[in-house]
JSON list of C-alpha atoms in Angstrom, two decimals:
[
{"chain": "R", "resi": 1, "resn": "MET", "atom": "CA", "xyz": [0.00, 0.00, 0.00]},
{"chain": "R", "resi": 2, "resn": "ARG", "atom": "CA", "xyz": [2.85, 2.35, -0.62]},
{"chain": "R", "resi": 3, "resn": "HIS", "atom": "CA", "xyz": [2.11, 3.41, -4.20]},
{"chain": "R", "resi": 4, "resn": "ASP", "atom": "CA", "xyz": [0.86, 6.98, -4.49]},
{"chain": "R", "resi": 5, "resn": "GLU", "atom": "CA", "xyz": [-2.47, 5.93, -5.96]},
{"chain": "R", "resi": 6, "resn": "GLU", "atom": "CA", "xyz": [-3.07, 3.66, -2.96]},
{"chain": "R", "resi": 7, "resn": "ARG", "atom": "CA", "xyz": [-2.37, 6.24, -0.28]},
{"chain": "R", "resi": 8, "resn": "PRO", "atom": "CA", "xyz": [-5.92, 7.65, -0.10]},
{"chain": "R", "resi": 9, "resn": "ARG", "atom": "CA", "xyz": [-7.11, 4.15, 0.73]},
{"chain": "R", "resi": 10, "resn": "SER", "atom": "CA", "xyz": [-4.39, 3.56, 3.30]},
{"chain": "R", "resi": 11, "resn": "SER", "atom": "CA", "xyz": [-5.06, 6.99, 4.83]},
{"chain": "R", "resi": 12, "resn": "ARG", "atom": "CA", "xyz": [-8.64, 5.86, 5.58]},
{"chain": "R", "resi": 13, "resn": "PHE", "atom": "CA", "xyz": [-7.34, 2.75, 7.26]},
{"chain": "R", "resi": 14, "resn": "VAL", "atom": "CA", "xyz": [-7.55, 3.92, 10.85]},
{"chain": "R", "resi": 15, "resn": "ALA", "atom": "CA", "xyz": [-11.17, 5.03, 10.52]},
{"chain": "R", "resi": 16, "resn": "GLU", "atom": "CA", "xyz": [-12.65, 2.48, 8.11]},
{"chain": "R", "resi": 17, "resn": "ALA", "atom": "CA", "xyz": [-10.65, -0.59, 7.11]},
{"chain": "R", "resi": 18, "resn": "ALA", "atom": "CA", "xyz": [-11.41, -3.88, 8.79]},
{"chain": "R", "resi": 19, "resn": "VAL", "atom": "CA", "xyz": [-8.59, -6.09, 10.00]},
{"chain": "R", "resi": 20, "resn": "PRO", "atom": "CA", "xyz": [-8.30, -9.02, 7.53]},
{"chain": "R", "resi": 21, "resn": "GLY", "atom": "CA", "xyz": [-9.46, -12.29, 9.03]},
{"chain": "R", "resi": 22, "resn": "HIS", "atom": "CA", "xyz": [-6.12, -14.06, 8.61]},
{"chain": "R", "resi": 23, "resn": "TRP", "atom": "CA", "xyz": [-4.45, -11.36, 10.70]},
{"chain": "R", "resi": 24, "resn": "THR", "atom": "CA", "xyz": [-6.89, -11.97, 13.54]},
{"chain": "R", "resi": 25, "resn": "GLN", "atom": "CA", "xyz": [-5.60, -15.53, 13.63]},
{"chain": "R", "resi": 26, "resn": "VAL", "atom": "CA", "xyz": [-1.95, -14.41, 13.43]},
{"chain": "R", "resi": 27, "resn": "LEU", "atom": "CA", "xyz": [-2.48, -12.05, 16.36]},
{"chain": "R", "resi": 28, "resn": "ALA", "atom": "CA", "xyz": [-4.18, -14.78, 18.42]},
{"chain": "R", "resi": 29, "resn": "GLU", "atom": "CA", "xyz": [-1.28, -17.15, 17.75]},
{"chain": "R", "resi": 30, "resn": "MET", "atom": "CA", "xyz": [1.30, -14.53, 18.72]},
{"chain": "R", "resi": 31, "resn": "ARG", "atom": "CA", "xyz": [-0.56, -13.78, 21.94]},
{"chain": "R", "resi": 32, "resn": "ALA", "atom": "CA", "xyz": [-0.64, -17.48, 22.82]},
{"chain": "R", "resi": 33, "resn": "ASN", "atom": "CA", "xyz": [3.13, -17.88, 22.36]},
{"chain": "R", "resi": 34, "resn": "VAL", "atom": "CA", "xyz": [5.31, -16.95, 25.33]},
{"chain": "R", "resi": 35, "resn": "PHE", "atom": "CA", "xyz": [8.09, -15.80, 22.98]},
{"chain": "R", "resi": 36, "resn": "THR", "atom": "CA", "xyz": [5.90, -13.34, 21.05]},
{"chain": "R", "resi": 37, "resn": "HIS", "atom": "CA", "xyz": [3.61, -12.08, 23.79]},
{"chain": "R", "resi": 38, "resn": "LEU", "atom": "CA", "xyz": [3.70, -9.59, 26.65]},
{"chain": "R", "resi": 39, "resn": "THR", "atom": "CA", "xyz": [0.91, -8.73, 29.05]},
{"chain": "R", "resi": 40, "resn": "LEU", "atom": "CA", "xyz": [0.09, -5.27, 30.31]},
{"chain": "R", "resi": 41, "resn": "GLU", "atom": "CA", "xyz": [1.40, -6.33, 33.73]},
{"chain": "R", "resi": 42, "resn": "GLU", "atom": "CA", "xyz": [4.76, -7.23, 32.22]},
{"chain": "R", "resi": 43, "resn": "VAL", "atom": "CA", "xyz": [5.01, -3.91, 30.41]},
{"chain": "R", "resi": 44, "resn": "ARG", "atom": "CA", "xyz": [4.19, -2.09, 33.65]},
{"chain": "R", "resi": 45, "resn": "ALA", "atom": "CA", "xyz": [6.88, -4.06, 35.46]},
{"chain": "R", "resi": 46, "resn": "GLU", "atom": "CA", "xyz": [9.60, -3.59, 32.83]},
{"chain": "R", "resi": 47, "resn": "ALA", "atom": "CA", "xyz": [9.10, -0.10, 31.38]},
{"chain": "R", "resi": 48, "resn": "VAL", "atom": "CA", "xyz": [10.09, 2.95, 33.42]},
{"chain": "R", "resi": 49, "resn": "HIS", "atom": "CA", "xyz": [8.04, 5.10, 31.06]},
{"chain": "R", "resi": 50, "resn": "VAL", "atom": "CA", "xyz": [6.17, 4.51, 27.78]},
{"chain": "R", "resi": 51, "resn": "LEU", "atom": "CA", "xyz": [6.30, 7.05, 24.98]},
{"chain": "R", "resi": 52, "resn": "VAL", "atom": "CA", "xyz": [3.98, 6.58, 21.99]},
{"chain": "R", "resi": 53, "resn": "VAL", "atom": "CA", "xyz": [4.95, 8.66, 18.96]},
{"chain": "R", "resi": 54, "resn": "ALA", "atom": "CA", "xyz": [1.98, 8.86, 16.60]},
{"chain": "R", "resi": 55, "resn": "PRO", "atom": "CA", "xyz": [1.04, 11.02, 13.61]},
{"chain": "R", "resi": 56, "resn": "SER", "atom": "CA", "xyz": [-2.39, 11.78, 15.09]},
{"chain": "R", "resi": 57, "resn": "PRO", "atom": "CA", "xyz": [-4.50, 11.14, 18.21]},
{"chain": "R", "resi": 58, "resn": "ASP", "atom": "CA", "xyz": [-6.74, 8.88, 16.09]},
{"chain": "R", "resi": 59, "resn": "VAL", "atom": "CA", "xyz": [-3.81, 6.61, 15.29]},
{"chain": "R", "resi": 60, "resn": "ALA", "atom": "CA", "xyz": [-2.79, 6.50, 18.96]},
{"chain": "R", "resi": 61, "resn": "ARG", "atom": "CA", "xyz": [-6.32, 5.54, 20.02]},
{"chain": "R", "resi": 62, "resn": "ALA", "atom": "CA", "xyz": [-6.75, 2.95, 17.26]},
{"chain": "R", "resi": 63, "resn": "CYS", "atom": "CA", "xyz": [-3.41, 1.23, 17.81]},
{"chain": "R", "resi": 64, "resn": "PHE", "atom": "CA", "xyz": [-2.80, 1.74, 21.53]},
{"chain": "R", "resi": 65, "resn": "GLY", "atom": "CA", "xyz": [-6.26, 1.86, 23.09]},
{"chain": "R", "resi": 66, "resn": "GLU", "atom": "CA", "xyz": [-5.56, -1.23, 25.16]},
{"chain": "R", "resi": 67, "resn": "LEU", "atom": "CA", "xyz": [-2.24, 0.08, 26.40]},
{"chain": "R", "resi": 68, "resn": "LEU", "atom": "CA", "xyz": [-3.65, 3.51, 27.22]},
{"chain": "R", "resi": 69, "resn": "GLU", "atom": "CA", "xyz": [-6.65, 2.08, 29.06]},
{"chain": "R", "resi": 70, "resn": "GLY", "atom": "CA", "xyz": [-4.53, -0.44, 30.93]},
{"chain": "R", "resi": 71, "resn": "PHE", "atom": "CA", "xyz": [-2.14, 2.15, 32.28]},
{"chain": "R", "resi": 72, "resn": "THR", "atom": "CA", "xyz": [-4.94, 4.58, 33.09]},
{"chain": "R", "resi": 73, "resn": "SER", "atom": "CA", "xyz": [-6.69, 1.84, 35.04]},
{"chain": "R", "resi": 74, "resn": "ARG", "atom": "CA", "xyz": [-3.57, 1.11, 37.09]},
{"chain": "R", "resi": 75, "resn": "SER", "atom": "CA", "xyz": [-3.02, 4.81, 37.81]},
{"chain": "R", "resi": 76, "resn": "ASP", "atom": "CA", "xyz": [-6.64, 5.11, 38.95]},
{"chain": "R", "resi": 77, "resn": "GLU", "atom": "CA", "xyz": [-6.20, 2.11, 41.26]},
{"chain": "R", "resi": 78, "resn": "ARG", "atom": "CA", "xyz": [-3.16, 3.70, 42.87]},
{"chain": "R", "resi": 79, "resn": "ALA", "atom": "CA", "xyz": [-4.98, 7.03, 43.29]},
{"chain": "R", "resi": 80, "resn": "ASP", "atom": "CA", "xyz": [-7.83, 5.22, 45.10]},
{"chain": "R", "resi": 81, "resn": "VAL", "atom": "CA", "xyz": [-5.39, 3.51, 47.46]},
{"chain": "R", "resi": 82, "resn": "GLU", "atom": "CA", "xyz": [-3.53, 6.74, 48.19]},
{"chain": "R", "resi": 83, "resn": "ALA", "atom": "CA", "xyz": [-6.82, 8.54, 48.82]},
{"chain": "R", "resi": 84, "resn": "ALA", "atom": "CA", "xyz": [-7.58, 5.94, 51.46]},
{"chain": "R", "resi": 85, "resn": "GLY", "atom": "CA", "xyz": [-4.36, 6.93, 53.24]},
{"chain": "R", "resi": 86, "resn": "SER", "atom": "CA", "xyz": [-2.21, 3.92, 52.41]},
{"chain": "R", "resi": 87, "resn": "VAL", "atom": "CA", "xyz": [0.06, 2.81, 49.59]},
{"chain": "R", "resi": 88, "resn": "ALA", "atom": "CA", "xyz": [0.33, -0.76, 50.84]},
{"chain": "R", "resi": 89, "resn": "GLY", "atom": "CA", "xyz": [-0.13, -3.14, 47.95]},
{"chain": "R", "resi": 90, "resn": "ALA", "atom": "CA", "xyz": [0.17, -0.39, 45.38]},
{"chain": "R", "resi": 91, "resn": "ASP", "atom": "CA", "xyz": [3.09, 0.12, 43.01]},
{"chain": "R", "resi": 92, "resn": "ALA", "atom": "CA", "xyz": [5.47, 2.76, 44.31]},
{"chain": "R", "resi": 93, "resn": "ASP", "atom": "CA", "xyz": [6.33, 3.86, 40.80]},
{"chain": "R", "resi": 94, "resn": "VAL", "atom": "CA", "xyz": [3.58, 3.38, 38.26]},
{"chain": "R", "resi": 95, "resn": "PRO", "atom": "CA", "xyz": [5.00, 3.94, 34.77]},
{"chain": "R", "resi": 96, "resn": "SER", "atom": "CA", "xyz": [3.11, 6.47, 32.73]},
{"chain": "R", "resi": 97, "resn": "VAL", "atom": "CA", "xyz": [2.18, 6.51, 29.06]},
{"chain": "R", "resi": 98, "resn": "GLU", "atom": "CA", "xyz": [2.71, 9.67, 27.08]},
{"chain": "R", "resi": 99, "resn": "VAL", "atom": "CA", "xyz": [1.45, 10.25, 23.54]},
{"chain": "R", "resi": 100, "resn": "ILE", "atom": "CA", "xyz": [3.28, 12.86, 21.48]},
{"chain": "R", "resi": 101, "resn": "GLY", "atom": "CA", "xyz": [3.39, 14.02, 17.86]},
{"chain": "R", "resi": 102, "resn": "LEU", "atom": "CA", "xyz": [6.13, 13.28, 15.37]},
{"chain": "R", "resi": 103, "resn": "GLU", "atom": "CA", "xyz": [7.70, 16.71, 15.71]},
{"chain": "R", "resi": 104, "resn": "GLU", "atom": "CA", "xyz": [7.60, 16.87, 19.50]},
{"chain": "R", "resi": 105, "resn": "LEU", "atom": "CA", "xyz": [10.15, 14.23, 20.40]},
{"chain": "R", "resi": 106, "resn": "VAL", "atom": "CA", "xyz": [13.47, 15.50, 21.77]},
{"chain": "R", "resi": 107, "resn": "PRO", "atom": "CA", "xyz": [15.71, 12.41, 22.22]},
{"chain": "R", "resi": 108, "resn": "ALA", "atom": "CA", "xyz": [17.96, 13.96, 24.87]},
{"chain": "R", "resi": 109, "resn": "ARG", "atom": "CA", "xyz": [14.95, 14.62, 27.10]},
{"chain": "R", "resi": 110, "resn": "VAL", "atom": "CA", "xyz": [13.57, 11.06, 27.03]},
{"chain": "R", "resi": 111, "resn": "PRO", "atom": "CA", "xyz": [14.04, 9.47, 30.49]},
{"chain": "R", "resi": 112, "resn": "ALA", "atom": "CA", "xyz": [16.28, 6.41, 30.86]},
{"chain": "R", "resi": 113, "resn": "GLY", "atom": "CA", "xyz": [14.42, 3.13, 30.60]},
{"chain": "R", "resi": 114, "resn": "THR", "atom": "CA", "xyz": [11.66, 4.52, 28.40]},
{"chain": "R", "resi": 115, "resn": "TRP", "atom": "CA", "xyz": [10.06, 2.29, 25.79]},
{"chain": "R", "resi": 116, "resn": "VAL", "atom": "CA", "xyz": [9.63, 4.43, 22.68]},
{"chain": "R", "resi": 117, "resn": "PHE", "atom": "CA", "xyz": [7.02, 3.24, 20.16]},
{"chain": "R", "resi": 118, "resn": "LEU", "atom": "CA", "xyz": [7.71, 4.76, 16.73]},
{"chain": "R", "resi": 119, "resn": "PRO", "atom": "CA", "xyz": [5.67, 4.49, 13.52]},
{"chain": "R", "resi": 120, "resn": "HIS", "atom": "CA", "xyz": [7.24, 1.94, 11.22]},
{"chain": "R", "resi": 121, "resn": "ARG", "atom": "CA", "xyz": [9.59, 3.59, 8.76]},
{"chain": "R", "resi": 122, "resn": "GLN", "atom": "CA", "xyz": [8.01, 1.95, 5.71]},
{"chain": "R", "resi": 123, "resn": "ASP", "atom": "CA", "xyz": [4.36, 2.29, 6.61]},
{"chain": "R", "resi": 124, "resn": "GLY", "atom": "CA", "xyz": [2.83, 4.02, 3.63]},
{"chain": "R", "resi": 125, "resn": "TRP", "atom": "CA", "xyz": [2.87, 7.80, 4.05]},
{"chain": "R", "resi": 126, "resn": "THR", "atom": "CA", "xyz": [5.89, 9.67, 2.67]},
{"chain": "R", "resi": 127, "resn": "GLU", "atom": "CA", "xyz": [5.85, 12.33, 5.37]},
{"chain": "R", "resi": 128, "resn": "LEU", "atom": "CA", "xyz": [5.43, 9.72, 8.11]},
{"chain": "R", "resi": 129, "resn": "GLU", "atom": "CA", "xyz": [8.28, 7.62, 6.78]},
{"chain": "R", "resi": 130, "resn": "GLU", "atom": "CA", "xyz": [10.65, 10.57, 6.61]},
{"chain": "R", "resi": 131, "resn": "ALA", "atom": "CA", "xyz": [9.77, 11.79, 10.09]},
{"chain": "R", "resi": 132, "resn": "SER", "atom": "CA", "xyz": [10.00, 8.34, 11.64]},
{"chain": "R", "resi": 133, "resn": "GLU", "atom": "CA", "xyz": [13.36, 7.63, 9.99]},
{"chain": "R", "resi": 134, "resn": "ARG", "atom": "CA", "xyz": [14.70, 10.96, 11.22]},
{"chain": "R", "resi": 135, "resn": "LEU", "atom": "CA", "xyz": [13.48, 10.28, 14.76]},
{"chain": "R", "resi": 136, "resn": "ARG", "atom": "CA", "xyz": [14.89, 6.77, 14.79]},
{"chain": "R", "resi": 137, "resn": "ARG", "atom": "CA", "xyz": [18.32, 7.99, 13.68]},
{"chain": "R", "resi": 138, "resn": "ALA", "atom": "CA", "xyz": [18.28, 10.61, 16.43]},
{"chain": "R", "resi": 139, "resn": "LEU", "atom": "CA", "xyz": [17.23, 8.06, 19.06]},
{"chain": "R", "resi": 140, "resn": "VAL", "atom": "CA", "xyz": [19.86, 5.53, 17.97]},
{"chain": "R", "resi": 141, "resn": "LYS", "atom": "CA", "xyz": [22.51, 8.23, 18.24]},
{"chain": "R", "resi": 142, "resn": "GLU", "atom": "CA", "xyz": [21.19, 9.26, 21.65]},
{"chain": "R", "resi": 143, "resn": "ASN", "atom": "CA", "xyz": [21.34, 5.64, 22.82]},
{"chain": "R", "resi": 144, "resn": "SER", "atom": "CA", "xyz": [24.92, 5.29, 21.63]},
{"chain": "R", "resi": 145, "resn": "ASP", "atom": "CA", "xyz": [25.90, 8.28, 23.77]},
{"chain": "R", "resi": 146, "resn": "ARG", "atom": "CA", "xyz": [24.28, 6.90, 26.93]},
{"chain": "R", "resi": 147, "resn": "GLU", "atom": "CA", "xyz": [25.56, 4.43, 29.50]},
{"chain": "R", "resi": 148, "resn": "ALA", "atom": "CA", "xyz": [24.05, 0.96, 29.22]},
{"chain": "R", "resi": 149, "resn": "ASP", "atom": "CA", "xyz": [21.69, 1.42, 32.16]},
{"chain": "R", "resi": 150, "resn": "GLU", "atom": "CA", "xyz": [20.49, 4.77, 30.83]},
{"chain": "R", "resi": 151, "resn": "ARG", "atom": "CA", "xyz": [19.42, 3.58, 27.39]},
{"chain": "R", "resi": 152, "resn": "LEU", "atom": "CA", "xyz": [16.01, 3.54, 25.72]},
{"chain": "R", "resi": 153, "resn": "THR", "atom": "CA", "xyz": [14.11, 0.65, 24.15]},
{"chain": "R", "resi": 154, "resn": "LEU", "atom": "CA", "xyz": [13.12, 1.42, 20.56]},
{"chain": "R", "resi": 155, "resn": "ILE", "atom": "CA", "xyz": [10.09, -0.37, 19.10]},
{"chain": "R", "resi": 156, "resn": "GLU", "atom": "CA", "xyz": [8.34, 0.22, 15.79]},
{"chain": "R", "resi": 157, "resn": "PHE", "atom": "CA", "xyz": [4.65, -0.35, 15.18]},
{"chain": "R", "resi": 158, "resn": "GLY", "atom": "CA", "xyz": [2.99, -0.85, 11.79]},
{"chain": "R", "resi": 159, "resn": "ILE", "atom": "CA", "xyz": [-0.07, 1.35, 11.36]},
{"chain": "R", "resi": 160, "resn": "ASN", "atom": "CA", "xyz": [-0.89, 0.01, 7.89]},
{"chain": "R", "resi": 161, "resn": "MET", "atom": "CA", "xyz": [0.96, -3.26, 8.16]},
{"chain": "R", "resi": 162, "resn": "TRP", "atom": "CA", "xyz": [-2.31, -5.21, 8.21]},
{"chain": "R", "resi": 163, "resn": "LEU", "atom": "CA", "xyz": [-2.87, -4.18, 4.59]},
{"chain": "R", "resi": 164, "resn": "TRP", "atom": "CA", "xyz": [0.44, -5.16, 3.05]},
{"chain": "R", "resi": 165, "resn": "ALA", "atom": "CA", "xyz": [2.54, -7.54, 5.14]},
{"chain": "R", "resi": 166, "resn": "GLU", "atom": "CA", "xyz": [2.59, -11.26, 4.54]},
{"chain": "R", "resi": 167, "resn": "PRO", "atom": "CA", "xyz": [1.99, -13.22, 7.74]},
{"chain": "R", "resi": 168, "resn": "PRO", "atom": "CA", "xyz": [4.31, -16.12, 8.64]},
{"chain": "R", "resi": 169, "resn": "SER", "atom": "CA", "xyz": [1.70, -18.66, 7.49]},
{"chain": "R", "resi": 170, "resn": "SER", "atom": "CA", "xyz": [1.98, -17.23, 3.98]},
{"chain": "R", "resi": 171, "resn": "GLY", "atom": "CA", "xyz": [5.75, -17.37, 3.87]},
{"chain": "R", "resi": 172, "resn": "GLY", "atom": "CA", "xyz": [6.26, -13.91, 5.28]},
{"chain": "R", "resi": 173, "resn": "ASP", "atom": "CA", "xyz": [9.43, -14.67, 7.22]},
{"chain": "R", "resi": 174, "resn": "PRO", "atom": "CA", "xyz": [11.02, -12.32, 6.72]},
{"chain": "R", "resi": 175, "resn": "VAL", "atom": "CA", "xyz": [8.36, -9.94, 5.47]},
{"chain": "R", "resi": 176, "resn": "CYS", "atom": "CA", "xyz": [9.50, -8.37, 2.22]},
{"chain": "R", "resi": 177, "resn": "HIS", "atom": "CA", "xyz": [7.91, -5.13, 1.10]},
{"chain": "R", "resi": 178, "resn": "ALA", "atom": "CA", "xyz": [9.17, -2.39, -1.19]},
{"chain": "R", "resi": 179, "resn": "GLY", "atom": "CA", "xyz": [12.71, -3.72, -0.91]},
{"chain": "R", "resi": 180, "resn": "GLU", "atom": "CA", "xyz": [12.70, -3.80, 2.90]},
{"chain": "R", "resi": 181, "resn": "LEU", "atom": "CA", "xyz": [13.06, -6.96, 4.95]},
{"chain": "R", "resi": 182, "resn": "ILE", "atom": "CA", "xyz": [11.41, -7.18, 8.34]},
{"chain": "R", "resi": 183, "resn": "SER", "atom": "CA", "xyz": [12.32, -10.26, 10.32]},
{"chain": "R", "resi": 184, "resn": "TRP", "atom": "CA", "xyz": [9.52, -11.86, 12.26]},
{"chain": "R", "resi": 185, "resn": "GLU", "atom": "CA", "xyz": [12.22, -12.84, 14.76]},
{"chain": "R", "resi": 186, "resn": "SER", "atom": "CA", "xyz": [11.86, -9.34, 16.20]},
{"chain": "R", "resi": 187, "resn": "ALA", "atom": "CA", "xyz": [8.04, -9.26, 16.13]},
{"chain": "R", "resi": 188, "resn": "TRP", "atom": "CA", "xyz": [5.75, -9.49, 19.15]},
{"chain": "R", "resi": 189, "resn": "ALA", "atom": "CA", "xyz": [2.24, -8.54, 20.25]},
{"chain": "R", "resi": 190, "resn": "LEU", "atom": "CA", "xyz": [0.82, -7.03, 23.39]},
{"chain": "R", "resi": 191, "resn": "GLY", "atom": "CA", "xyz": [-1.66, -9.37, 24.98]},
{"chain": "R", "resi": 192, "resn": "PRO", "atom": "CA", "xyz": [-5.33, -8.60, 25.51]},
{"chain": "R", "resi": 193, "resn": "ALA", "atom": "CA", "xyz": [-6.61, -7.19, 28.79]},
{"chain": "R", "resi": 194, "resn": "ASP", "atom": "CA", "xyz": [-5.43, -9.29, 31.72]},
{"chain": "R", "resi": 195, "resn": "GLY", "atom": "CA", "xyz": [-7.57, -12.38, 32.23]},
{"chain": "R", "resi": 196, "resn": "CYS", "atom": "CA", "xyz": [-9.17, -12.36, 28.77]},
{"chain": "R", "resi": 197, "resn": "ASP", "atom": "CA", "xyz": [-9.03, -15.19, 26.26]},
{"chain": "R", "resi": 198, "resn": "PRO", "atom": "CA", "xyz": [-6.24, -14.21, 23.81]},
{"chain": "R", "resi": 199, "resn": "GLY", "atom": "CA", "xyz": [-8.22, -15.64, 20.93]},
{"chain": "R", "resi": 200, "resn": "ALA", "atom": "CA", "xyz": [-11.52, -13.98, 21.78]},
{"chain": "R", "resi": 201, "resn": "ALA", "atom": "CA", "xyz": [-12.94, -11.46, 19.35]},
{"chain": "R", "resi": 202, "resn": "GLY", "atom": "CA", "xyz": [-13.47, -7.94, 20.55]},
{"chain": "R", "resi": 203, "resn": "ASP", "atom": "CA", "xyz": [-11.31, -8.39, 23.64]},
{"chain": "R", "resi": 204, "resn": "SER", "atom": "CA", "xyz": [-9.12, -5.38, 23.01]},
{"chain": "R", "resi": 205, "resn": "ALA", "atom": "CA", "xyz": [-9.62, -1.67, 23.50]},
{"chain": "R", "resi": 206, "resn": "SER", "atom": "CA", "xyz": [-7.45, -1.14, 20.42]},
{"chain": "R", "resi": 207, "resn": "ALA", "atom": "CA", "xyz": [-9.30, -1.03, 17.11]},
{"chain": "R", "resi": 208, "resn": "ARG", "atom": "CA", "xyz": [-6.24, -2.45, 15.37]},
{"chain": "R", "resi": 209, "resn": "PRO", "atom": "CA", "xyz": [-3.72, -3.84, 17.83]},
{"chain": "R", "resi": 210, "resn": "PRO", "atom": "CA", "xyz": [-0.34, -3.39, 16.12]},
{"chain": "R", "resi": 211, "resn": "ILE", "atom": "CA", "xyz": [2.37, -5.98, 15.80]},
{"chain": "R", "resi": 212, "resn": "TYR", "atom": "CA", "xyz": [5.59, -4.54, 17.15]},
{"chain": "R", "resi": 213, "resn": "PHE", "atom": "CA", "xyz": [9.10, -4.86, 15.72]},
{"chain": "R", "resi": 214, "resn": "GLY", "atom": "CA", "xyz": [12.07, -4.52, 18.05]},
{"chain": "R", "resi": 215, "resn": "LEU", "atom": "CA", "xyz": [12.38, -6.74, 21.11]},
{"chain": "R", "resi": 216, "resn": "PRO", "atom": "CA", "xyz": [12.19, -5.16, 24.56]},
{"chain": "R", "resi": 217, "resn": "PRO", "atom": "CA", "xyz": [14.80, -6.58, 26.98]},
{"chain": "R", "resi": 218, "resn": "VAL", "atom": "CA", "xyz": [12.31, -8.84, 28.79]},
{"chain": "R", "resi": 219, "resn": "LEU", "atom": "CA", "xyz": [11.39, -10.67, 25.58]},
{"chain": "R", "resi": 220, "resn": "ARG", "atom": "CA", "xyz": [14.97, -10.83, 24.33]},
{"chain": "R", "resi": 221, "resn": "LYS", "atom": "CA", "xyz": [16.08, -12.45, 27.61]},
{"chain": "R", "resi": 222, "resn": "ARG", "atom": "CA", "xyz": [13.11, -14.84, 27.51]},
{"chain": "R", "resi": 223, "resn": "ARG", "atom": "CA", "xyz": [14.12, -16.02, 24.04]},
{"chain": "R", "resi": 224, "resn": "TRP", "atom": "CA", "xyz": [17.77, -16.38, 24.95]},
{"chain": "R", "resi": 225, "resn": "ASP", "atom": "CA", "xyz": [16.94, -18.35, 28.10]},
{"chain": "R", "resi": 226, "resn": "GLY", "atom": "CA", "xyz": [14.43, -20.47, 26.19]}
]
């Protein structure tokens, strides 16, 4: 979906396009696999801060609704406990989720331990690709200048990937699109709300839960140990 004549269709994706049925199955399989799946609880435990870089609020809501609701829920729980005069049983440091625009990110100001979710660099909109590539270069440089324990975790998410990528069941390993190779070895999915059946339909607050590329440390260690 990266040809110019296709962009109007891909631009309507967030508001109108349905997720193809075969991708629903791919997502369910990834969520059922310990090597390609993280829960909201695990993200809360591992990420000091979560930064979602999105081209519009609509994209953030469509792709990260589950993440945003999950973190808001945890923050609300902590506020209720604190209001009762006790923090026993509550997380001392609840990581927050921040959504910012493509031009707002200043790499040097991103706190250590932050998970940064960037739009995929080959996702279908020229302006988006250029901005995301520029941001990624800046973040990689920033990481190289930091001590190991001060570094960021960079993850890309595919806004339009549902429309063009070949899933593993169709030979899409690695995914090849417009001359770019994306290895499924670095792909993972955030699980549905805690306690829900990972294969159930309509279990996510996200209209189109993205598949992420770029392993956070917890998943990388899990795969190494496994």
